[in-house]
Amino acid sequence: MSSFPITRLRRFRRTSGLRGLVRETRLSLDDFVMPLFIGPEPITNDELPGLRRHSVETAVREADELASAGVKAVLLFGIPEEKNEEGSGAWDEDGVVQRALRALRERHTDLVLITDVCLCEYTSHGHCGVLDGEHVDNDETLTLLARTAVSQAEAGADAVAPSDMMDGRVGAIRAALDDEGYESTPILAYSAKYASAFYGPFREAAESAPAFGDRRGYQMDPANVREALRECELDVDEGADMLMIKPALPCLDVIRAVREEFDLPLAAYNVSGEYAMIKAAAAKRLIDERQAALESLTAIKRAGADVVVSYWTKELAQWL
Ligand code: PBG
C-alpha cells in the first residue's frame, strides 16, 4: 500500500455522497426489535418512553403504530396481576403476555412476535427461577420455563427467547415445544447474558428487581469472554436457532468473538441502562440523542450483530 501523500484517506470523506459510497455498516429497520411491556397498571415514563408499560389494549395500539412506521418485530415482556413463589403467571393461559399475543396475532399477521421466557417478572421474590432456600433451583426451573414457552407458542408467539440463564433451558424448551407440535417455533437464546448493572430501568418497568441478593449465581460474570463462547456452544448443541449477547455496548468484544466462532444468526440487546444513560445526558444537553443513539446502534452492528433489540427502534423508524 502506498503512503502519504499518494494516499489520502480524507478524499472519500469530503462529501456526504462520497462517505455514503464507502460506508461499511448500515442500519435497517429489518434488523431491529422493539421491546414492549404489558402489565396490569399501565405506566408512562416521560423520560424513558421506550420503557412505558402498556395494557393489552394500548399494546395493540402501539403495535399498530410500530407496524405502520415500518417496525418488523417486537419482544414482549409481561408483568402479571399477582406474583407468587413459582411465577405461575408466566404460563397462565390467561396471562398478560398470552392475552396480548392473541390480540396482536389477530391484527398483525406479519409483525414478528417474540416473547421473553423468564420467571423474574412473575415471581414474588424476583429471581429468575424457583427457590430452594436462597438458591435458585436450576433443574426445577427448567420444567416451568418449558411450560411458559409452550403456552406462548400456543398463544401465537413467532419465536421464544429464554433470558433466565439456567443451564439446560434451551434443550428443555426445544423438547417441550417439539412434544406439543411447535417444532417450527425458533428459540432465540440469550446465550451470554451478563449480571450487568445496566438493567436498572428495565427492572423498574418490569418490577422485577430481586427481593434479596442478586443474579450473579446464574447470570455471567462481566469479566469473562471464553465462558460466553462455551455458553453459546452449549445452546447451539441444545438446539438454539439464534444466539444473543446482552448487554450490547459493554460487550462489543463478546459480540465480535461469537460472530467469528458461530454461523448462527446473532442478536445483541441494547439494554435499558444503555438507553437511559443517553436519554439522561441528552436531557442535560450534554450530547445529541439521535447522533449518540445512531452511533451506538451502528457500533453494535459493526461488532457483528445481525439483530439488535433496542428501545430506540420506534424512534429509529423516524430517523432512517
Ligand atoms: C429478564 C430480563 C431482564 C432484562 C431482559 N430480560 C432483566 C434482568 O435480567 O434482570 C433486561 C433488559 C434491559 O435492561 O433492557 N430476566
Short mmCIF file of C-alpha atoms and ligand atoms in Angstrom, two decimals:
data_model
loop_
_atom_site.label_atom_id
_atom_site.label_comp_id
_atom_site.label_asym_id
_atom_site.label_seq_id
_atom_site.Cartn_x
_atom_site.Cartn_y
_atom_site.Cartn_z
CA MET A 1 0.00 0.00 0.00
CA SER A 2 1.33 3.40 -0.93
CA SER A 3 1.51 6.02 1.73
CA PHE A 4 1.05 9.76 2.06
CA PRO A 5 0.99 11.95 0.00
CA ILE A 6 -0.20 9.47 -2.66
CA THR A 7 -2.72 8.01 -0.29
CA ARG A 8 -5.10 10.45 1.38
CA LEU A 9 -7.98 8.77 3.22
CA ARG A 10 -9.73 12.14 3.52
CA ARG A 11 -10.60 12.00 -0.22
CA PHE A 12 -13.58 9.78 0.49
CA ARG A 13 -14.68 11.87 3.45
CA ARG A 14 -15.16 15.10 1.51
CA THR A 15 -18.93 14.95 0.84
CA SER A 16 -21.85 13.05 2.23
CA GLY A 17 -22.23 11.23 -1.10
CA LEU A 18 -18.63 10.04 -1.05
CA ARG A 19 -18.89 8.96 2.58
CA GLY A 20 -22.06 7.03 1.77
CA LEU A 21 -20.32 5.11 -1.01
CA VAL A 22 -17.69 3.70 1.31
CA ARG A 23 -19.84 3.20 4.42
CA GLU A 24 -19.30 -0.33 5.73
CA THR A 25 -22.18 -0.65 8.19
CA ARG A 26 -25.78 0.42 7.64
CA LEU A 27 -28.82 0.35 9.85
CA SER A 28 -32.02 -1.17 8.51
CA LEU A 29 -35.28 -1.36 10.39
CA ASP A 30 -35.48 -5.00 9.27
CA ASP A 31 -32.82 -5.84 11.88
CA PHE A 32 -34.43 -4.15 14.88
CA VAL A 33 -36.71 -5.45 17.60
CA MET A 34 -38.76 -3.17 19.86
CA PRO A 35 -39.41 -4.36 23.44
CA LEU A 36 -42.98 -3.96 24.74
CA PHE A 37 -44.05 -4.25 28.37
CA ILE A 38 -47.56 -5.42 29.15
CA GLY A 39 -48.85 -5.00 32.69
CA PRO A 40 -51.97 -4.51 34.73
CA GLU A 41 -51.24 -0.89 35.61
CA PRO A 42 -50.07 0.90 32.52
CA ILE A 43 -47.42 3.48 33.37
CA THR A 44 -45.87 6.19 31.30
CA ASN A 45 -42.31 7.21 31.77
CA ASP A 46 -41.77 10.55 30.06
CA GLU A 47 -38.04 10.32 30.42
CA LEU A 48 -37.84 6.80 29.03
CA PRO A 49 -40.70 6.44 26.54
CA GLY A 50 -39.37 3.07 25.31
CA LEU A 51 -39.93 1.65 28.78
CA ARG A 52 -43.56 2.59 29.24
CA ARG A 53 -45.89 -0.16 30.35
CA HIS A 54 -48.96 -1.00 28.28
CA SER A 55 -52.28 -2.63 28.92
CA VAL A 56 -53.28 -5.25 26.33
CA GLU A 57 -55.41 -2.60 24.61
CA THR A 58 -52.72 0.09 24.42
CA ALA A 59 -50.16 -2.54 23.38
CA VAL A 60 -52.34 -3.30 20.38
CA ARG A 61 -52.47 0.41 19.51
CA GLU A 62 -48.72 0.72 20.00
CA ALA A 63 -48.15 -2.29 17.74
CA ASP A 64 -50.37 -0.69 15.09
CA GLU A 65 -48.20 2.44 15.23
CA LEU A 66 -44.97 0.47 15.19
CA ALA A 67 -46.07 -1.67 12.25
CA SER A 68 -47.20 1.32 10.23
CA ALA A 69 -43.89 3.06 10.94
CA GLY A 70 -42.11 0.03 9.46
CA VAL A 71 -41.04 -1.82 12.62
CA LYS A 72 -40.86 -5.55 11.88
CA ALA A 73 -40.56 -7.22 15.28
CA VAL A 74 -41.45 -6.79 18.95
CA LEU A 75 -40.26 -8.55 22.09
CA LEU A 76 -42.97 -8.96 24.73
CA PHE A 77 -42.48 -8.84 28.49
CA GLY A 78 -45.34 -9.36 30.94
CA ILE A 79 -45.98 -8.07 34.44
CA PRO A 80 -48.76 -10.18 35.97
CA GLU A 81 -51.66 -9.05 38.14
CA GLU A 82 -50.27 -11.08 41.02
CA LYS A 83 -46.87 -12.59 41.61
CA ASN A 84 -46.20 -15.82 43.53
CA GLU A 85 -43.33 -18.07 44.62
CA GLU A 86 -43.36 -20.15 41.45
CA GLY A 87 -44.19 -17.38 38.98
CA SER A 88 -47.22 -19.23 37.62
CA GLY A 89 -48.41 -16.11 35.76
CA ALA A 90 -45.71 -16.88 33.22
CA TRP A 91 -47.50 -19.93 31.80
CA ASP A 92 -51.10 -18.94 32.63
CA GLU A 93 -53.26 -19.42 29.55
CA ASP A 94 -54.90 -16.16 30.50
CA GLY A 95 -51.67 -14.42 31.48
CA VAL A 96 -50.86 -10.90 30.26
CA VAL A 97 -48.44 -11.99 27.57
CA GLN A 98 -50.73 -14.78 26.35
CA ARG A 99 -53.66 -12.33 26.10
CA ALA A 100 -51.51 -9.74 24.37
CA LEU A 101 -50.24 -12.36 21.91
CA ARG A 102 -53.74 -13.40 20.93
CA ALA A 103 -54.84 -9.78 20.49
CA LEU A 104 -51.75 -8.84 18.49
CA ARG A 105 -51.83 -12.01 16.37
CA GLU A 106 -55.40 -11.30 15.33
CA ARG A 107 -54.50 -7.89 13.87
CA HIS A 108 -50.94 -8.45 12.70
CA THR A 109 -50.02 -11.46 10.64
CA ASP A 110 -46.64 -10.09 9.61
CA LEU A 111 -45.34 -8.40 12.75
CA VAL A 112 -42.84 -10.79 14.35
CA LEU A 113 -43.91 -11.53 17.92
CA ILE A 114 -41.07 -12.69 20.14
CA THR A 115 -41.59 -13.47 23.83
CA ASP A 116 -39.18 -13.26 26.71
CA VAL A 117 -39.15 -16.56 28.61
CA CYS A 118 -38.22 -15.91 32.22
CA LEU A 119 -39.85 -16.10 35.64
CA CYS A 120 -38.41 -12.98 37.32
CA GLU A 121 -41.31 -10.72 36.33
CA TYR A 122 -43.73 -13.31 37.75
CA THR A 123 -42.10 -14.47 40.98
CA SER A 124 -42.80 -12.72 44.30
CA HIS A 125 -39.06 -12.83 45.11
CA GLY A 126 -37.97 -11.50 41.70
CA HIS A 127 -35.49 -14.27 40.93
CA CYS A 128 -35.46 -15.97 37.54
CA GLY A 129 -36.43 -19.41 38.84
CA VAL A 130 -37.88 -21.34 41.77
CA LEU A 131 -36.07 -21.09 45.07
CA ASP A 132 -34.60 -23.74 47.24
CA GLY A 133 -33.76 -21.66 50.30
CA GLU A 134 -31.93 -18.66 48.91
CA HIS A 135 -30.64 -20.57 45.92
CA VAL A 136 -32.35 -20.77 42.52
CA ASP A 137 -33.01 -24.42 41.75
CA ASN A 138 -31.83 -24.93 38.19
CA ASP A 139 -33.47 -28.23 37.26
CA GLU A 140 -36.84 -27.50 38.92
CA THR A 141 -36.96 -24.24 36.98
CA LEU A 142 -36.50 -25.94 33.59
CA THR A 143 -39.95 -27.53 33.63
CA LEU A 144 -41.57 -24.17 34.37
CA LEU A 145 -39.67 -22.38 31.63
CA ALA A 146 -40.60 -25.08 29.14
CA ARG A 147 -44.24 -24.78 30.13
CA THR A 148 -44.03 -20.99 29.70
CA ALA A 149 -42.53 -21.27 26.22
CA VAL A 150 -45.22 -23.76 25.13
CA SER A 151 -48.02 -21.51 26.41
CA GLN A 152 -46.55 -18.57 24.50
CA ALA A 153 -46.23 -20.58 21.29
CA GLU A 154 -49.82 -21.71 21.76
CA ALA A 155 -50.95 -18.09 22.11
CA GLY A 156 -49.22 -17.09 18.86
CA ALA A 157 -45.56 -16.29 19.52
CA ASP A 158 -43.36 -16.49 16.42
CA ALA A 159 -40.21 -17.15 18.49
CA VAL A 160 -39.38 -17.63 22.17
CA ALA A 161 -36.40 -16.02 23.88
CA PRO A 162 -35.25 -17.57 27.17
CA SER A 163 -33.41 -14.98 29.31
CA ASP A 164 -33.20 -16.82 32.64
CA MET A 165 -29.66 -18.28 32.28
CA MET A 166 -30.50 -21.69 33.78
CA ASP A 167 -28.26 -24.49 32.48
CA GLY A 168 -30.07 -26.75 30.03
CA ARG A 169 -33.04 -24.49 29.38
CA VAL A 170 -32.68 -24.39 25.61
CA GLY A 171 -32.79 -28.19 25.43
CA ALA A 172 -35.75 -28.38 27.82
CA ILE A 173 -37.69 -25.76 25.87
CA ARG A 174 -36.88 -27.39 22.50
CA ALA A 175 -38.07 -30.78 23.72
CA ALA A 176 -41.30 -29.36 25.14
CA LEU A 177 -42.07 -27.30 22.02
CA ASP A 178 -41.47 -30.34 19.80
CA ASP A 179 -43.63 -32.57 22.01
CA GLU A 180 -46.51 -30.16 21.72
CA GLY A 181 -46.29 -29.74 17.95
CA TYR A 182 -44.37 -26.45 17.90
CA GLU A 183 -41.34 -27.83 16.11
CA SER A 184 -41.40 -24.76 13.82
CA THR A 185 -41.05 -22.24 16.65
CA PRO A 186 -37.47 -20.96 16.83
CA ILE A 187 -35.54 -20.35 20.04
CA LEU A 188 -33.67 -17.09 20.34
CA ALA A 189 -31.37 -17.88 23.25
CA TYR A 190 -29.99 -15.14 25.46
CA SER A 191 -26.84 -17.27 25.47
CA ALA A 192 -24.40 -14.86 27.04
CA LYS A 193 -26.35 -12.74 29.45
CA TYR A 194 -24.19 -10.96 31.97
CA ALA A 195 -25.01 -9.94 35.54
CA SER A 196 -24.99 -6.30 34.46
CA ALA A 197 -25.57 -3.02 36.25
CA PHE A 198 -27.27 -1.74 33.11
CA TYR A 199 -30.63 -3.48 33.67
CA GLY A 200 -31.84 -0.97 36.30
CA PRO A 201 -34.54 0.91 34.35
CA PHE A 202 -35.93 -2.37 32.99
CA ARG A 203 -36.33 -3.80 36.48
CA GLU A 204 -38.32 -0.74 37.45
CA ALA A 205 -40.57 -1.01 34.40
CA ALA A 206 -40.98 -4.76 34.93
CA GLU A 207 -40.99 -4.64 38.76
CA SER A 208 -38.52 -7.49 38.65
CA ALA A 209 -35.66 -6.46 40.93
CA PRO A 210 -34.71 -9.43 43.14
CA ALA A 211 -36.10 -9.08 46.68
CA PHE A 212 -32.80 -10.31 48.13
CA GLY A 213 -29.34 -10.96 46.78
CA ASP A 214 -28.54 -10.52 43.11
CA ARG A 215 -28.39 -12.56 39.91
CA ARG A 216 -24.69 -13.39 39.96
CA GLY A 217 -25.46 -17.01 40.84
CA TYR A 218 -26.90 -17.57 37.35
CA GLN A 219 -26.05 -14.63 35.07
CA MET A 220 -22.49 -14.40 33.73
CA ASP A 221 -19.56 -12.56 35.25
CA PRO A 222 -18.83 -9.49 33.06
CA ALA A 223 -15.13 -10.35 33.27
CA ASN A 224 -15.50 -13.47 31.08
CA VAL A 225 -15.47 -13.96 27.34
CA ARG A 226 -14.29 -17.57 26.89
CA GLU A 227 -17.19 -18.61 29.09
CA ALA A 228 -19.55 -16.75 26.72
CA LEU A 229 -18.30 -18.95 23.89
CA ARG A 230 -18.98 -22.05 26.00
CA GLU A 231 -22.50 -20.81 26.76
CA CYS A 232 -23.09 -20.33 23.03
CA GLU A 233 -21.69 -23.75 22.19
CA LEU A 234 -23.99 -25.44 24.70
CA ASP A 235 -27.01 -23.52 23.40
CA VAL A 236 -26.17 -24.50 19.83
CA ASP A 237 -25.93 -28.16 20.92
CA GLU A 238 -29.26 -27.89 22.71
CA GLY A 239 -30.97 -26.54 19.60
CA ALA A 240 -30.82 -22.73 19.73
CA ASP A 241 -31.75 -21.09 16.43
CA MET A 242 -30.31 -17.67 17.22
CA LEU A 243 -27.82 -16.53 19.84
CA MET A 244 -27.98 -13.31 21.80
CA ILE A 245 -25.45 -11.27 23.76
CA LYS A 246 -26.62 -8.93 26.48
CA PRO A 247 -25.89 -6.11 27.29
CA ALA A 248 -24.54 -4.78 23.97
CA LEU A 249 -22.21 -1.80 24.31
CA PRO A 250 -20.23 -3.16 27.27
CA CYS A 251 -19.87 -6.44 25.30
CA LEU A 252 -18.80 -5.44 21.80
CA ASP A 253 -15.79 -7.74 22.08
CA VAL A 254 -18.06 -10.64 23.04
CA ILE A 255 -20.31 -9.95 20.04
CA ARG A 256 -17.24 -9.98 17.78
CA ALA A 257 -15.86 -13.19 19.33
CA VAL A 258 -19.20 -15.01 18.97
CA ARG A 259 -19.64 -13.73 15.40
CA GLU A 260 -16.27 -15.20 14.49
CA GLU A 261 -16.89 -18.57 16.10
CA PHE A 262 -20.53 -19.32 15.16
CA ASP A 263 -22.60 -19.18 11.99
CA LEU A 264 -25.99 -18.82 13.66
CA PRO A 265 -27.81 -15.51 13.41
CA LEU A 266 -26.63 -13.30 16.24
CA ALA A 267 -28.61 -10.76 18.23
CA ALA A 268 -27.49 -8.18 20.78
CA TYR A 269 -29.66 -6.49 23.39
CA ASN A 270 -29.01 -2.75 23.73
CA VAL A 271 -30.41 -2.71 27.27
CA SER A 272 -32.40 -0.24 29.33
CA GLY A 273 -29.40 1.32 31.09
CA GLU A 274 -27.60 1.95 27.80
CA TYR A 275 -30.73 3.73 26.56
CA ALA A 276 -31.32 5.60 29.83
CA MET A 277 -27.76 6.95 30.03
CA ILE A 278 -28.00 8.60 26.63
CA LYS A 279 -31.52 9.90 27.33
CA ALA A 280 -30.33 11.42 30.61
CA ALA A 281 -27.25 13.01 29.10
CA ALA A 282 -29.32 14.37 26.21
CA ALA A 283 -31.87 15.85 28.63
CA LYS A 284 -28.99 17.76 30.18
CA ARG A 285 -27.89 18.81 26.69
CA LEU A 286 -24.57 17.10 27.17
CA ILE A 287 -24.91 15.06 24.00
CA ASP A 288 -27.18 14.83 20.98
CA GLU A 289 -29.51 11.88 21.50
CA ARG A 290 -30.05 10.95 17.88
CA GLN A 291 -26.36 11.06 16.99
CA ALA A 292 -25.36 9.15 20.10
CA ALA A 293 -28.08 6.53 19.56
CA LEU A 294 -27.21 6.03 15.89
CA GLU A 295 -23.53 5.76 16.72
CA SER A 296 -24.24 3.17 19.45
CA LEU A 297 -26.50 1.07 17.22
CA THR A 298 -24.01 1.23 14.36
CA ALA A 299 -21.23 0.09 16.70
CA ILE A 300 -23.33 -2.92 17.77
CA LYS A 301 -23.88 -3.89 14.12
CA ARG A 302 -20.22 -3.26 13.26
CA ALA A 303 -19.18 -5.58 16.10
CA GLY A 304 -21.13 -8.34 14.35
CA ALA A 305 -24.76 -8.38 15.49
CA ASP A 306 -27.35 -9.25 12.83
CA VAL A 307 -30.30 -8.31 15.01
CA VAL A 308 -30.49 -5.57 17.63
CA VAL A 309 -33.10 -5.35 20.38
CA SER A 310 -33.37 -1.66 21.22
CA TYR A 311 -35.73 0.78 22.93
CA TRP A 312 -34.83 3.23 20.13
CA THR A 313 -36.49 1.05 17.49
CA LYS A 314 -39.59 3.24 17.34
CA GLU A 315 -37.58 6.44 17.04
CA LEU A 316 -35.25 4.75 14.59
CA ALA A 317 -38.22 4.26 12.27
CA GLN A 318 -38.47 8.06 12.12
CA TRP A 319 -34.73 8.64 11.84
CA LEU A 320 -33.91 6.25 9.00
C1 PBG B 1 -35.44 -10.94 32.50
C2 PBG B 1 -34.80 -9.87 31.71
C3 PBG B 1 -34.07 -8.73 32.16
C4 PBG B 1 -33.80 -7.99 31.01
C5 PBG B 1 -34.33 -8.68 29.92
N1 PBG B 1 -34.91 -9.86 30.38
C6 PBG B 1 -33.72 -8.28 33.50
C7 PBG B 1 -32.76 -8.99 34.32
O1 PBG B 1 -32.16 -9.99 33.94
O2 PBG B 1 -32.61 -8.52 35.45
C8 PBG B 1 -33.10 -6.66 30.98
C9 PBG B 1 -33.37 -5.82 29.79
C10 PBG B 1 -32.98 -4.41 29.91
O3 PBG B 1 -32.35 -3.95 30.87
O4 PBG B 1 -33.32 -3.67 28.96
N2 PBG B 1 -34.61 -11.85 33.10
#
